[in-house]
Short mmCIF file of C-alpha atoms in Angstrom, two decimals:
data_model
loop_
_atom_site.label_atom_id
_atom_site.label_comp_id
_atom_site.label_asym_id
_atom_site.label_seq_id
_atom_site.Cartn_x
_atom_site.Cartn_y
_atom_site.Cartn_z
CA MET S 20 64.29 -21.84 -3.27
CA PRO S 21 66.42 -18.89 -4.43
CA SER S 22 64.86 -16.63 -6.99
CA ASP S 23 66.27 -16.15 -10.44
CA ARG S 24 65.58 -12.42 -10.19
CA SER S 25 68.96 -11.74 -8.57
CA ARG S 26 70.71 -13.25 -11.59
CA ASP S 27 68.70 -11.04 -13.94
CA ASP S 28 69.63 -7.93 -11.97
CA GLU S 29 73.31 -8.89 -12.06
CA SER S 30 73.30 -9.44 -15.82
CA ASP S 31 71.52 -6.11 -16.37
CA SER S 32 74.11 -4.24 -14.31
CA ARG S 33 76.98 -5.95 -16.15
CA THR S 34 75.42 -5.08 -19.48
CA ALA S 35 75.07 -1.44 -18.48
CA VAL S 36 78.71 -1.32 -17.40
CA ASP S 37 79.88 -3.05 -20.58
CA VAL S 38 77.95 -0.60 -22.76
CA SER S 39 79.34 2.41 -20.91
CA ASP S 40 82.88 1.06 -21.42
CA LEU S 41 82.44 1.01 -25.21
CA ASP S 42 83.93 3.89 -27.12
CA GLN S 43 81.76 5.82 -29.55
CA GLU S 44 83.16 4.09 -32.64
CA ALA S 45 82.49 0.58 -31.31
CA LEU S 46 79.00 1.58 -30.20
CA TYR S 47 78.30 3.08 -33.64
CA ARG S 48 79.46 -0.10 -35.40
CA THR S 49 77.30 -2.25 -33.11
CA VAL S 50 74.17 -0.15 -33.60
CA ARG S 51 74.76 0.12 -37.35
CA GLN S 52 75.11 -3.66 -37.66
CA ALA S 53 71.91 -4.19 -35.62
CA VAL S 54 69.95 -1.77 -37.79
CA GLN S 55 71.31 -3.33 -40.97
CA ASP S 56 70.29 -6.80 -39.76
CA ALA S 57 66.81 -5.55 -38.88
CA ILE S 58 66.32 -3.96 -42.31
CA LEU S 59 67.54 -7.08 -44.12
CA ASP S 60 65.23 -9.25 -42.00
CA ALA S 61 62.26 -7.04 -42.89
CA VAL S 62 63.09 -7.08 -46.61
CA GLY S 63 63.59 -10.86 -46.51
CA THR S 64 60.25 -11.38 -44.78
CA ILE S 65 58.46 -9.21 -47.33
CA ALA S 66 60.12 -11.12 -50.19
CA LEU S 67 59.19 -14.51 -48.72
CA VAL S 68 55.57 -13.45 -48.15
CA THR S 69 55.40 -12.20 -51.75
CA VAL S 70 56.83 -15.43 -53.19
CA GLY S 71 54.62 -17.58 -50.95
CA GLY S 72 51.56 -15.54 -51.87
CA ALA S 73 52.33 -15.92 -55.56
CA LEU S 74 52.72 -19.70 -55.18
CA ALA S 75 49.45 -19.92 -53.24
CA PHE S 76 47.69 -17.80 -55.86
CA VAL S 77 48.92 -19.98 -58.73
CA GLY S 78 47.98 -23.14 -56.82
CA GLY S 79 44.52 -21.81 -56.02
CA SER S 80 43.92 -20.74 -59.60
CA LEU S 81 44.98 -24.19 -60.83
CA LEU S 82 42.53 -25.77 -58.40
CA VAL S 83 39.68 -23.52 -59.49
CA ARG S 84 40.45 -23.98 -63.19
CA THR S 85 40.68 -27.75 -62.82
CA ALA S 86 37.49 -27.93 -60.76
CA THR S 87 35.44 -25.84 -63.21
CA GLU S 88 36.55 -27.61 -66.39
CA SER S 89 34.60 -30.61 -67.61
CA GLY S 90 37.60 -32.97 -67.68
CA LEU S 91 39.41 -33.15 -64.39
CA SER S 92 43.12 -33.62 -64.89
CA ILE S 93 44.67 -35.35 -61.90
CA GLY S 94 48.10 -33.86 -62.69
CA PHE S 95 46.85 -30.27 -62.61
CA LEU S 96 44.76 -30.95 -59.54
CA THR S 97 47.77 -32.42 -57.72
CA ALA S 98 50.01 -29.55 -58.83
CA GLY S 99 47.45 -27.02 -57.63
CA ILE S 100 47.17 -28.67 -54.22
CA TRP S 101 50.96 -28.83 -53.81
CA LEU S 102 51.54 -25.23 -54.95
CA LEU S 103 48.80 -23.98 -52.64
CA ALA S 104 50.18 -25.93 -49.68
CA ILE S 105 53.79 -24.85 -50.31
CA GLY S 106 52.76 -21.22 -50.78
CA LEU S 107 50.75 -21.18 -47.56
CA TYR S 108 53.60 -22.86 -45.70
CA VAL S 109 56.17 -20.33 -46.97
CA VAL S 110 53.95 -17.44 -45.88
CA GLY S 111 53.20 -19.03 -42.51
CA SER S 112 56.80 -19.92 -41.72
CA SER S 113 58.15 -16.52 -42.74
CA LEU S 114 55.61 -14.80 -40.48
CA GLY S 115 56.36 -17.17 -37.60
CA VAL S 116 52.95 -18.85 -37.54
CA VAL S 117 54.35 -22.34 -38.18
CA GLN S 118 57.73 -23.84 -37.40
CA PRO S 119 60.35 -23.46 -40.19
CA VAL S 120 61.87 -26.56 -41.79
CA ARG S 121 65.33 -25.81 -40.33
CA ASP S 122 63.89 -26.32 -36.82
CA TRP S 123 62.52 -29.78 -37.57
CA LEU S 124 65.84 -31.58 -37.12
#
């Protein structure tokens, strides 16, 4: 059975040749775009974790408030459970712990 290692070596050598053929302006644009994408990804992840954390906090506080009051309101209890679950899912999917919704289909 032939190894796949020879294919990897060929693609690495082609990539090195392709990069050396780039002029400085094209290389600068490529690196700048890659850095810009990385920064936007980091900012987006931080924003999603913040929003998910806020949703989870509100859901948890609704659950605690509903559980400690004398009259249990089913609506507030349900809203607290849903907000907590959605908040935890947003945090988990943005950090890569669980599969995002767009990958379900």
